[in-house]
PDB file of C-alpha atoms in Angstrom:
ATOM      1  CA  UNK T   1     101.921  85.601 107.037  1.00 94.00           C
ATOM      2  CA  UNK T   2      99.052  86.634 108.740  1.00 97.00           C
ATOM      3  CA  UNK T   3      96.660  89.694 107.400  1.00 98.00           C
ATOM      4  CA  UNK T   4      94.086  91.508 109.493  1.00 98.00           C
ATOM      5  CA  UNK T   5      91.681  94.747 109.364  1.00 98.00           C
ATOM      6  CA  UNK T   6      91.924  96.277 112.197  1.00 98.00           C
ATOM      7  CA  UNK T   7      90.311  99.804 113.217  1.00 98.00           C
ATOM      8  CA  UNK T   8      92.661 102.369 114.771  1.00 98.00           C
ATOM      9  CA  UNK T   9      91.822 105.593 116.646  1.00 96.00           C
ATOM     10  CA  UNK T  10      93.486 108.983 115.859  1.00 95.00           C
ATOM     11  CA  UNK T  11      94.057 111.950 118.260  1.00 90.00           C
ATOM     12  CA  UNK T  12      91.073 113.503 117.208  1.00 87.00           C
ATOM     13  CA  UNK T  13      89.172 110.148 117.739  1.00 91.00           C
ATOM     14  CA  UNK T  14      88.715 109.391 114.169  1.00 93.00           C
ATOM     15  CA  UNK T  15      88.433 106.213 113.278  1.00 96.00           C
ATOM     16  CA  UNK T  16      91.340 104.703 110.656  1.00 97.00           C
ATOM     17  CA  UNK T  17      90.847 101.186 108.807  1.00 98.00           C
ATOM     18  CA  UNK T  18      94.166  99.501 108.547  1.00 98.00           C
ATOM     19  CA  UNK T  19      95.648  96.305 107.108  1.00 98.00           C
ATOM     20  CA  UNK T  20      98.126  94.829 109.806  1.00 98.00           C
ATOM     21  CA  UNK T  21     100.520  92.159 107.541  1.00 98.00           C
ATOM     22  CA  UNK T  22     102.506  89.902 110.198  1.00 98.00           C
ATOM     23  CA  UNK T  23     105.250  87.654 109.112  1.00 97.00           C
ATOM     24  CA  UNK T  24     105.782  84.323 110.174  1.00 95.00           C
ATOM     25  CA  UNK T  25     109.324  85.189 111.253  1.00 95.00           C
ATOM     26  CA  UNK T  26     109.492  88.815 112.496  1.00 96.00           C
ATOM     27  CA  UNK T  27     112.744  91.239 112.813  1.00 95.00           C
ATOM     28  CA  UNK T  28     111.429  93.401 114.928  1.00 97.00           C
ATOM     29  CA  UNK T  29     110.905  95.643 112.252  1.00 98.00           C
ATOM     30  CA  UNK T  30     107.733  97.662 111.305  1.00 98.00           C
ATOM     31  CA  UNK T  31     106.589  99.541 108.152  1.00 98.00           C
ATOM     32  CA  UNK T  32     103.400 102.052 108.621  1.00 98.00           C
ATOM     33  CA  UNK T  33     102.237 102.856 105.156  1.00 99.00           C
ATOM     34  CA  UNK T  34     100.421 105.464 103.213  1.00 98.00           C
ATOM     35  CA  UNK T  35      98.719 105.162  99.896  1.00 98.00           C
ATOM     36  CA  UNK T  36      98.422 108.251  97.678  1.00 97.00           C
ATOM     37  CA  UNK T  37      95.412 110.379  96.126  1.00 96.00           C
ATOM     38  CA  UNK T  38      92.182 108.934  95.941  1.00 96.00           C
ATOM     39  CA  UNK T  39      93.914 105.064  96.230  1.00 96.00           C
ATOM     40  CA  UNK T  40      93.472 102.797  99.127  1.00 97.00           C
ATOM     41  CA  UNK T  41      95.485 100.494 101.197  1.00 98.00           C
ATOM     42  CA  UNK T  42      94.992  97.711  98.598  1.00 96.00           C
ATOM     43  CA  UNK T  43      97.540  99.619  95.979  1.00 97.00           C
ATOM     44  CA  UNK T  44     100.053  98.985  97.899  1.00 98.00           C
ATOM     45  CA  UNK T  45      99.191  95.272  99.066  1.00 98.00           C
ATOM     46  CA  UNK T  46     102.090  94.011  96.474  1.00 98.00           C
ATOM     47  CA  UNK T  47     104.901  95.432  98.189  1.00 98.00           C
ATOM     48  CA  UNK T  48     103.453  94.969 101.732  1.00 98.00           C
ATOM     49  CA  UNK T  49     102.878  91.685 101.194  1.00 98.00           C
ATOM     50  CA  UNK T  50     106.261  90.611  99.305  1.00 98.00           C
ATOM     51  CA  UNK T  51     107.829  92.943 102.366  1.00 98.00           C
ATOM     52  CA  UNK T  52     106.149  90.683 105.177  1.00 98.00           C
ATOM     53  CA  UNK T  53     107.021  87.291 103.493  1.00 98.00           C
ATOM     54  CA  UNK T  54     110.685  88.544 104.028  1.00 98.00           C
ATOM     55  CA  UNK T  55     109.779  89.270 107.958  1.00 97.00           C
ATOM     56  CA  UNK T  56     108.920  93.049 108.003  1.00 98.00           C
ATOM     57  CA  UNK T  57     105.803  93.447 109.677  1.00 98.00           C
ATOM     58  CA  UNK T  58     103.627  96.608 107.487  1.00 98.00           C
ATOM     59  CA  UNK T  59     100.372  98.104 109.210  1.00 98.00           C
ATOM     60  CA  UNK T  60      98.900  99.877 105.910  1.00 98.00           C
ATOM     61  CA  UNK T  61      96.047 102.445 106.472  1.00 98.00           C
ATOM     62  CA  UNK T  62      93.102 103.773 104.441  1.00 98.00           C
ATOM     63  CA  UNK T  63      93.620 107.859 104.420  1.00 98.00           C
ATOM     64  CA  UNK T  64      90.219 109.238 105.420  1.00 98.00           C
ATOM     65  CA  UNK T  65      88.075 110.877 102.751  1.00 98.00           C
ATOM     66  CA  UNK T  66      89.279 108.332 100.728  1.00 98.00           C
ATOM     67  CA  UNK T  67      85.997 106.256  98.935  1.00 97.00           C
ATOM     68  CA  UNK T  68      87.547 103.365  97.630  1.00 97.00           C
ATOM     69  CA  UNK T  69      89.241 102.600 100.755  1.00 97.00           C
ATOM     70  CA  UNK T  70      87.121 101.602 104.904  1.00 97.00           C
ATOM     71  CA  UNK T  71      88.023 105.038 106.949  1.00 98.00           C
ATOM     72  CA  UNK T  72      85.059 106.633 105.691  1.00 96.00           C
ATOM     73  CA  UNK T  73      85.101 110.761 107.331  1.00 96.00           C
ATOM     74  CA  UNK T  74      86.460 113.282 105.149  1.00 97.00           C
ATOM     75  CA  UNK T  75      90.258 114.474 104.099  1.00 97.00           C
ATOM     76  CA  UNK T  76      90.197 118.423 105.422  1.00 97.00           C
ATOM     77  CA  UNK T  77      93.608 119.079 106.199  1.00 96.00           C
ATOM     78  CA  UNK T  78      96.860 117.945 105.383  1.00 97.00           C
ATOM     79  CA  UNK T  79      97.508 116.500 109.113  1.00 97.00           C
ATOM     80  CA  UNK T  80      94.562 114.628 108.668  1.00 97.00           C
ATOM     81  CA  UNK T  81      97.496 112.231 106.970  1.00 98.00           C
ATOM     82  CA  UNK T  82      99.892 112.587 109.320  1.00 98.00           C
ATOM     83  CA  UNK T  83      97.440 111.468 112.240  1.00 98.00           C
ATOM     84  CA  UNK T  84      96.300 108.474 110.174  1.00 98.00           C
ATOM     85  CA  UNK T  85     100.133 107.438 110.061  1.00 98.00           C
ATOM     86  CA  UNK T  86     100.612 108.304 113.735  1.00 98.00           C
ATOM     87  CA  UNK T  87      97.633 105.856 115.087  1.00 98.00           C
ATOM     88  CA  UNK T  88      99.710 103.273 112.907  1.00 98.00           C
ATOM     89  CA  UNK T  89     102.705 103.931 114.442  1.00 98.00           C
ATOM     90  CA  UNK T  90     101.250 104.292 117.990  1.00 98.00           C
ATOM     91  CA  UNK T  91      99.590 100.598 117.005  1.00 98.00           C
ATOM     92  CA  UNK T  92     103.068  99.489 116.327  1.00 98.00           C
ATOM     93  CA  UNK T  93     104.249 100.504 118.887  1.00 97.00           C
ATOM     94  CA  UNK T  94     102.028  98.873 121.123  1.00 97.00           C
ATOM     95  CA  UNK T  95     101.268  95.518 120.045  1.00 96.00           C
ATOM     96  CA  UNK T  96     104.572  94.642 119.255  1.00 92.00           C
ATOM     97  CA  UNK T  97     107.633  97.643 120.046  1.00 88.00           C
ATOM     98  CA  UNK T  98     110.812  97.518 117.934  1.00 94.00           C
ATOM     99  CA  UNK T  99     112.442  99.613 114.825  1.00 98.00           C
ATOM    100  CA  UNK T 100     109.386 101.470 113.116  1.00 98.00           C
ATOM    101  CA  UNK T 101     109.649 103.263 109.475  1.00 98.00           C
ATOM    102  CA  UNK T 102     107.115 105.474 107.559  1.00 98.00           C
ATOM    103  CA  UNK T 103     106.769 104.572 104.324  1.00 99.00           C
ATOM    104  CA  UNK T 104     104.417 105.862 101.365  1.00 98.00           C
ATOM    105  CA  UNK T 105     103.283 105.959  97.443  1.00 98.00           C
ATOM    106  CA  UNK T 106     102.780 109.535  95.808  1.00 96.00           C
ATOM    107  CA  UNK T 107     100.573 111.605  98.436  1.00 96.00           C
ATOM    108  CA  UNK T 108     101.393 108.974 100.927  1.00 98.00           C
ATOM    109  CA  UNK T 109     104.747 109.430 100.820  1.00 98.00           C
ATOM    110  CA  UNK T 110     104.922 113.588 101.571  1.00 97.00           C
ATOM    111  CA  UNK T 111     102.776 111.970 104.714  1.00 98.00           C
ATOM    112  CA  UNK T 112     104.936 109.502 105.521  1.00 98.00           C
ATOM    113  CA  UNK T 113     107.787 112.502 105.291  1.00 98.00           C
ATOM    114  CA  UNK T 114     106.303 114.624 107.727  1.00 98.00           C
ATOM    115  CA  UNK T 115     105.342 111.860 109.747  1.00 98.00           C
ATOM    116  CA  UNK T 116     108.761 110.660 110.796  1.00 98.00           C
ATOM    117  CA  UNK T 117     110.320 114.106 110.490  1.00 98.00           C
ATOM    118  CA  UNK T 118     107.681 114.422 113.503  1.00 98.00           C
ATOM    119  CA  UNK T 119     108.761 111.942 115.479  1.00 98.00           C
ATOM    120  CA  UNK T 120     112.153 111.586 116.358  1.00 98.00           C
ATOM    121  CA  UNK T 121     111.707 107.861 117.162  1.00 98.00           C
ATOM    122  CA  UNK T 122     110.726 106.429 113.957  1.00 98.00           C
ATOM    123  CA  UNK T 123     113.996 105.153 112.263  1.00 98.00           C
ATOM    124  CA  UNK T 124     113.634 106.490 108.873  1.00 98.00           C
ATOM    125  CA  UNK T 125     111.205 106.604 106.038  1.00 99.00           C
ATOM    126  CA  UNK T 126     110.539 105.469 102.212  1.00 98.00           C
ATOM    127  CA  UNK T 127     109.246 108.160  99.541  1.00 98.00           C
ATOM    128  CA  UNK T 128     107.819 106.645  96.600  1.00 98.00           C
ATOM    129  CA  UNK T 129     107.301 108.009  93.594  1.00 96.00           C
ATOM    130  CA  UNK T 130     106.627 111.765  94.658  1.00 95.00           C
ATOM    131  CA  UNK T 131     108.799 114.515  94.096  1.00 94.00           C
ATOM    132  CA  UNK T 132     109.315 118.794  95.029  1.00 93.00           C
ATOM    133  CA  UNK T 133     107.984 121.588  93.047  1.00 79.00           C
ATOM    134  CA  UNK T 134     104.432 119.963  92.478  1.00 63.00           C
ATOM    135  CA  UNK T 135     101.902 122.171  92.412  1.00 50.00           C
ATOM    136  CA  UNK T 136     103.129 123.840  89.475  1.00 58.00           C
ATOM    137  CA  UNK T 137     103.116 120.862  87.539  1.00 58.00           C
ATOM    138  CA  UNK T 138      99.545 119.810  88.671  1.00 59.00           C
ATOM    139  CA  UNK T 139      98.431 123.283  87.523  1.00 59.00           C
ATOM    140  CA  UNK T 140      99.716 122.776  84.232  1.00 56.00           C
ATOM    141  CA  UNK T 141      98.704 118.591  83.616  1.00 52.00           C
ATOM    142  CA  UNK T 142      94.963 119.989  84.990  1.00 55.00           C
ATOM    143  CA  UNK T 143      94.527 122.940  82.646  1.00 54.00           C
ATOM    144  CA  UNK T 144      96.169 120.903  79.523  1.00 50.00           C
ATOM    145  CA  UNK T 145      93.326 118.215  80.515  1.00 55.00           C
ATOM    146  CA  UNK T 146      96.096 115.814  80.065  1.00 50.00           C
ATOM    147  CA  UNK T 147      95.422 113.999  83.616  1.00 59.00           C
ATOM    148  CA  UNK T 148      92.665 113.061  85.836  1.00 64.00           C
ATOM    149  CA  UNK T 149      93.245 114.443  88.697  1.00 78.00           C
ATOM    150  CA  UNK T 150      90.203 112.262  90.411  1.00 87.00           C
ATOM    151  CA  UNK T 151      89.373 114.593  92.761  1.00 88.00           C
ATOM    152  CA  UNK T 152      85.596 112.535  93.139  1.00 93.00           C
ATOM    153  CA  UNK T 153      87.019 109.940  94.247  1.00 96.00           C
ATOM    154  CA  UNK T 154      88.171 112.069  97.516  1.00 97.00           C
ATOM    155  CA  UNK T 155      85.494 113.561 100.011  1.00 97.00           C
ATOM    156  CA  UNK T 156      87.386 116.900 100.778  1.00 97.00           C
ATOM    157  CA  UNK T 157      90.833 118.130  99.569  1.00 96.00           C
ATOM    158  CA  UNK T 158      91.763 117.681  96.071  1.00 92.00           C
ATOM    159  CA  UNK T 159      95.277 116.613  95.036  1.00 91.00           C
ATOM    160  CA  UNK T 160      96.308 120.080  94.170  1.00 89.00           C
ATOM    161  CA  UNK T 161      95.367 121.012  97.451  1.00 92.00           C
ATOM    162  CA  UNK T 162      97.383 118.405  99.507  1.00 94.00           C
ATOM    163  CA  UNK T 163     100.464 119.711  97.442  1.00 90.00           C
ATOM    164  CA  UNK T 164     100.021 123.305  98.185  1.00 90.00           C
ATOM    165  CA  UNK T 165      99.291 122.756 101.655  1.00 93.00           C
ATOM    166  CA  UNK T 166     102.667 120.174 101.571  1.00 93.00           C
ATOM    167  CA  UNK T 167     105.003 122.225 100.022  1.00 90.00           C
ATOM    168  CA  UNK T 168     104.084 125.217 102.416  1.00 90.00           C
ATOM    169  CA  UNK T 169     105.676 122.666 105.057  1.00 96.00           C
ATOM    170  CA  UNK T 170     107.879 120.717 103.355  1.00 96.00           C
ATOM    171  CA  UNK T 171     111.181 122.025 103.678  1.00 96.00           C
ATOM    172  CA  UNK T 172     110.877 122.239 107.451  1.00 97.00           C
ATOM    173  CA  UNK T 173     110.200 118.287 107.628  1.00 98.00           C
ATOM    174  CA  UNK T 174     113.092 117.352 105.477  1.00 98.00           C
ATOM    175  CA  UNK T 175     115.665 119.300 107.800  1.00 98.00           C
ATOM    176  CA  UNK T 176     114.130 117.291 110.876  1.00 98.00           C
ATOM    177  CA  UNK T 177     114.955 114.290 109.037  1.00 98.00           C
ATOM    178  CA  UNK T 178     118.328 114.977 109.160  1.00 98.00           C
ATOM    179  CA  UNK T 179     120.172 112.163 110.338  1.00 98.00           C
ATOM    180  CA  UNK T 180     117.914 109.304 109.529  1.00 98.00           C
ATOM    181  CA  UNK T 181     118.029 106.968 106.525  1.00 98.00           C
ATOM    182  CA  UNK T 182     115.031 107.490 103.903  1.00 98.00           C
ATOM    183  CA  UNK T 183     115.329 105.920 100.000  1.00 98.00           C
ATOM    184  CA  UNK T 184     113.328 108.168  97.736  1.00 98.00           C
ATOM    185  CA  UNK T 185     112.348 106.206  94.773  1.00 98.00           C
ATOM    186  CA  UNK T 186     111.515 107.457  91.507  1.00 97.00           C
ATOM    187  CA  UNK T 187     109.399 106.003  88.194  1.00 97.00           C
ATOM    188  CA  UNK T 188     111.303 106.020  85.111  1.00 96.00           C
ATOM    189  CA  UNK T 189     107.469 106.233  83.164  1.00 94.00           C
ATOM    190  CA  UNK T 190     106.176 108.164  85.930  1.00 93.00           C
ATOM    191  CA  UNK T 191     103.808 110.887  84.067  1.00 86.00           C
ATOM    192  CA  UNK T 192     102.273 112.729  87.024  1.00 87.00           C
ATOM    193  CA  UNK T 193     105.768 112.824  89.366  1.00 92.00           C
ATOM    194  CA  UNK T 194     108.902 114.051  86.785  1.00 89.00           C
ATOM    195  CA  UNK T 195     112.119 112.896  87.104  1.00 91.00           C
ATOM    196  CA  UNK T 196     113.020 116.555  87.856  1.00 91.00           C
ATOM    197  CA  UNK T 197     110.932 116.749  90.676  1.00 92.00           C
ATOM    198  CA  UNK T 198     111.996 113.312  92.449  1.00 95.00           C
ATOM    199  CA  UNK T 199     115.688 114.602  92.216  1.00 96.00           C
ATOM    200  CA  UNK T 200     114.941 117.760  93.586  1.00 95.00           C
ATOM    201  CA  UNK T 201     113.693 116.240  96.733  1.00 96.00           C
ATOM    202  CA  UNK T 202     116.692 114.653  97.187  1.00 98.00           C
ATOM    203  CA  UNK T 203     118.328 117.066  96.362  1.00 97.00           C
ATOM    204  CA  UNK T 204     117.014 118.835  98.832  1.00 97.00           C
ATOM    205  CA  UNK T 205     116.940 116.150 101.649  1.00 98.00           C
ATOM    206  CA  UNK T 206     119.003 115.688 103.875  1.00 98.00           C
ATOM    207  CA  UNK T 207     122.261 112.692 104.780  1.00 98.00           C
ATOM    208  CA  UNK T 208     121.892 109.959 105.175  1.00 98.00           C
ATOM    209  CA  UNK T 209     119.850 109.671 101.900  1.00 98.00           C
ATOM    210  CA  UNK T 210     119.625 106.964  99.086  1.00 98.00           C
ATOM    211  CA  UNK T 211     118.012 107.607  95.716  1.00 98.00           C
ATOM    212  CA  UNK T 212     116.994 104.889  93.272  1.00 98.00           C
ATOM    213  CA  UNK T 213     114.881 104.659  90.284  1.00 98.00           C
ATOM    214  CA  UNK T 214     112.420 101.506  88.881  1.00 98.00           C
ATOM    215  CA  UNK T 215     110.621 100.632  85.908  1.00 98.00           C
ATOM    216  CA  UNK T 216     106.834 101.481  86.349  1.00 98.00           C
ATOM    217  CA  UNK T 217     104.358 104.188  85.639  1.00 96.00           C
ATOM    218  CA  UNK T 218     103.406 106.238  88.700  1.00 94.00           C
ATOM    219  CA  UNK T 219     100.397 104.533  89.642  1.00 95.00           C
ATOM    220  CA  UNK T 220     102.324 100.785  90.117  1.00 97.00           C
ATOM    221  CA  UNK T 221     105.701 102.419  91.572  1.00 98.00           C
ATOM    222  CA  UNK T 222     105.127 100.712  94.484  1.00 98.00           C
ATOM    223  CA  UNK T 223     105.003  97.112  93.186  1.00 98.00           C
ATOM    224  CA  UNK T 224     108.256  98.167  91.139  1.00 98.00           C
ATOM    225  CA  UNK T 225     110.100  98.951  94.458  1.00 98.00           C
ATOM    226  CA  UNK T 226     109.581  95.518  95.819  1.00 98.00           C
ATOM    227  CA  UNK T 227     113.160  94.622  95.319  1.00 98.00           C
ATOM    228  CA  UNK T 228     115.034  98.030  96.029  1.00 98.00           C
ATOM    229  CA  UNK T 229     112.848  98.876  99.354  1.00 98.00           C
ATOM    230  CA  UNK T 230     113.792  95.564 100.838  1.00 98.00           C
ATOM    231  CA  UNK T 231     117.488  95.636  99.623  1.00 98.00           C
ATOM    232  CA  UNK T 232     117.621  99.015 101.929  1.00 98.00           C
ATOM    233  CA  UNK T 233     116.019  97.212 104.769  1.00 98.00           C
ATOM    234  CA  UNK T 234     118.189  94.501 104.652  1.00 98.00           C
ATOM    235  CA  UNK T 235     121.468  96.260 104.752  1.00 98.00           C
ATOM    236  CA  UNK T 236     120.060  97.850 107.735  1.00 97.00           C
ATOM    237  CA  UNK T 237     118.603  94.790 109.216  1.00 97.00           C
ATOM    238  CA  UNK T 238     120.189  91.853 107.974  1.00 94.00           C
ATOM    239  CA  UNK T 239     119.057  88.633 109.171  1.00 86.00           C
ATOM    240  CA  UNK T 240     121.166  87.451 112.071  1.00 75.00           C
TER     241      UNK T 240
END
């Protein structure tokens, strides 16, 4: 496998870090990826990685505002996610074409959503570990003092923000995904996503849809989908 940082531009000319993973023996099939709150590309480096060994090729991005991760700028708005993914998928696209798929942890994956449910093109998506309903719950885990929230470790929106401003949208994206595969994945020790929530976004997704569920806490749920993420792909793109 070979890993690079490479710099992407969005539409607004912002400028995106991103961590390009390309397998030794490609299928022609691409995963852009999306961390969630206040994370970085490097949370999800287990399942990227483990993904490319098996011949996917992932291009992982930094959100902006985000200080542990290389964008730098500042989170504002809710599309500020989406046009991260896009320059990922429009670097895809151009360096090497084939089947793309949005794919994200948490935050990430409402981005990853509403990315593909964007753009008719992209194949399908993976939601990990994020659920409907959320803002509720966030309001209630914030005033109990029962999680850290970690809104310093964001320049701009805080987490309770993102999920107002997502939900507001939400249901719109998930009918324009109608007809294209997504897994939604769920943490069986997940304490800031609840089971409830994860099956109420599929619930409320449309076919085709898969649902599965790991062992892990929220924050490692990506890891933990290592083996049913690329058990999807691979019924979808077996090796020939």
């Amino acid at each position: 496998m070979k890993l690079e940082l490479v710099r992407l531009r969005t539409i607004a000319g912002e400028t995106i870090a991103a961590l390009d993973y390309e397998p030794r023996r490609p299928r022609g099939v691409t995963l852009v990826a999306g961390h969630g709150y206040s994370s970085s590309k490097h949370n999800l480096d287990p399942l990227c990685a483990f993904l490319a060994s098996h011949g996917y090729r992932i291009v992982s991005i930094d959100f902006p505002g985000h200080k542990l991760g290389a964008s730098g700028g500042r989170l504002a708005d809710i599309d500020d996610l989406t046009a991260a993914l896009d320059a990922a998928v429009a670097h895809a696209r151009a360096t090497s074409g084939g089947t793309v798929y949005a794919l994200g942890h948490s935050m990430g994956a409402l981005a990853a959503l509403r990315t593909c449910a964007a753009d008719p093109a992209i194949a399908g998506a993976v939601s990990i570990a994020t659920g409907y309903g959320r803002p509720a719950a966030l309001k209630a885990l914030g005033a109990l003092g029962a999680v850290d929230l970690r809104a310093n470790y964001v320049d701009g929106l805080t987490l309770p923000e993102v999920v107002t401003q997502t939900e507001s949208v939400l249901d719109a994206a998930l009918e324009a995904l109608a007809g294209r595969p997504v897994l939604y994945v769920a943490a069986e020790r997940d304490g800031m996503v609840s089971r409830a929530s994860a099956e109420e976004l599929f619930m409320r997704a449309p076919e085709p849809k898969t649902f599965a569920t790991v062992s892990s806490d929220h924050t490692n749920a990506g890891e933990h989908s290592r083996a049913v993420v690329l058990a999807w792909l691979n019924e979808r793109h077996p090796r020939s």
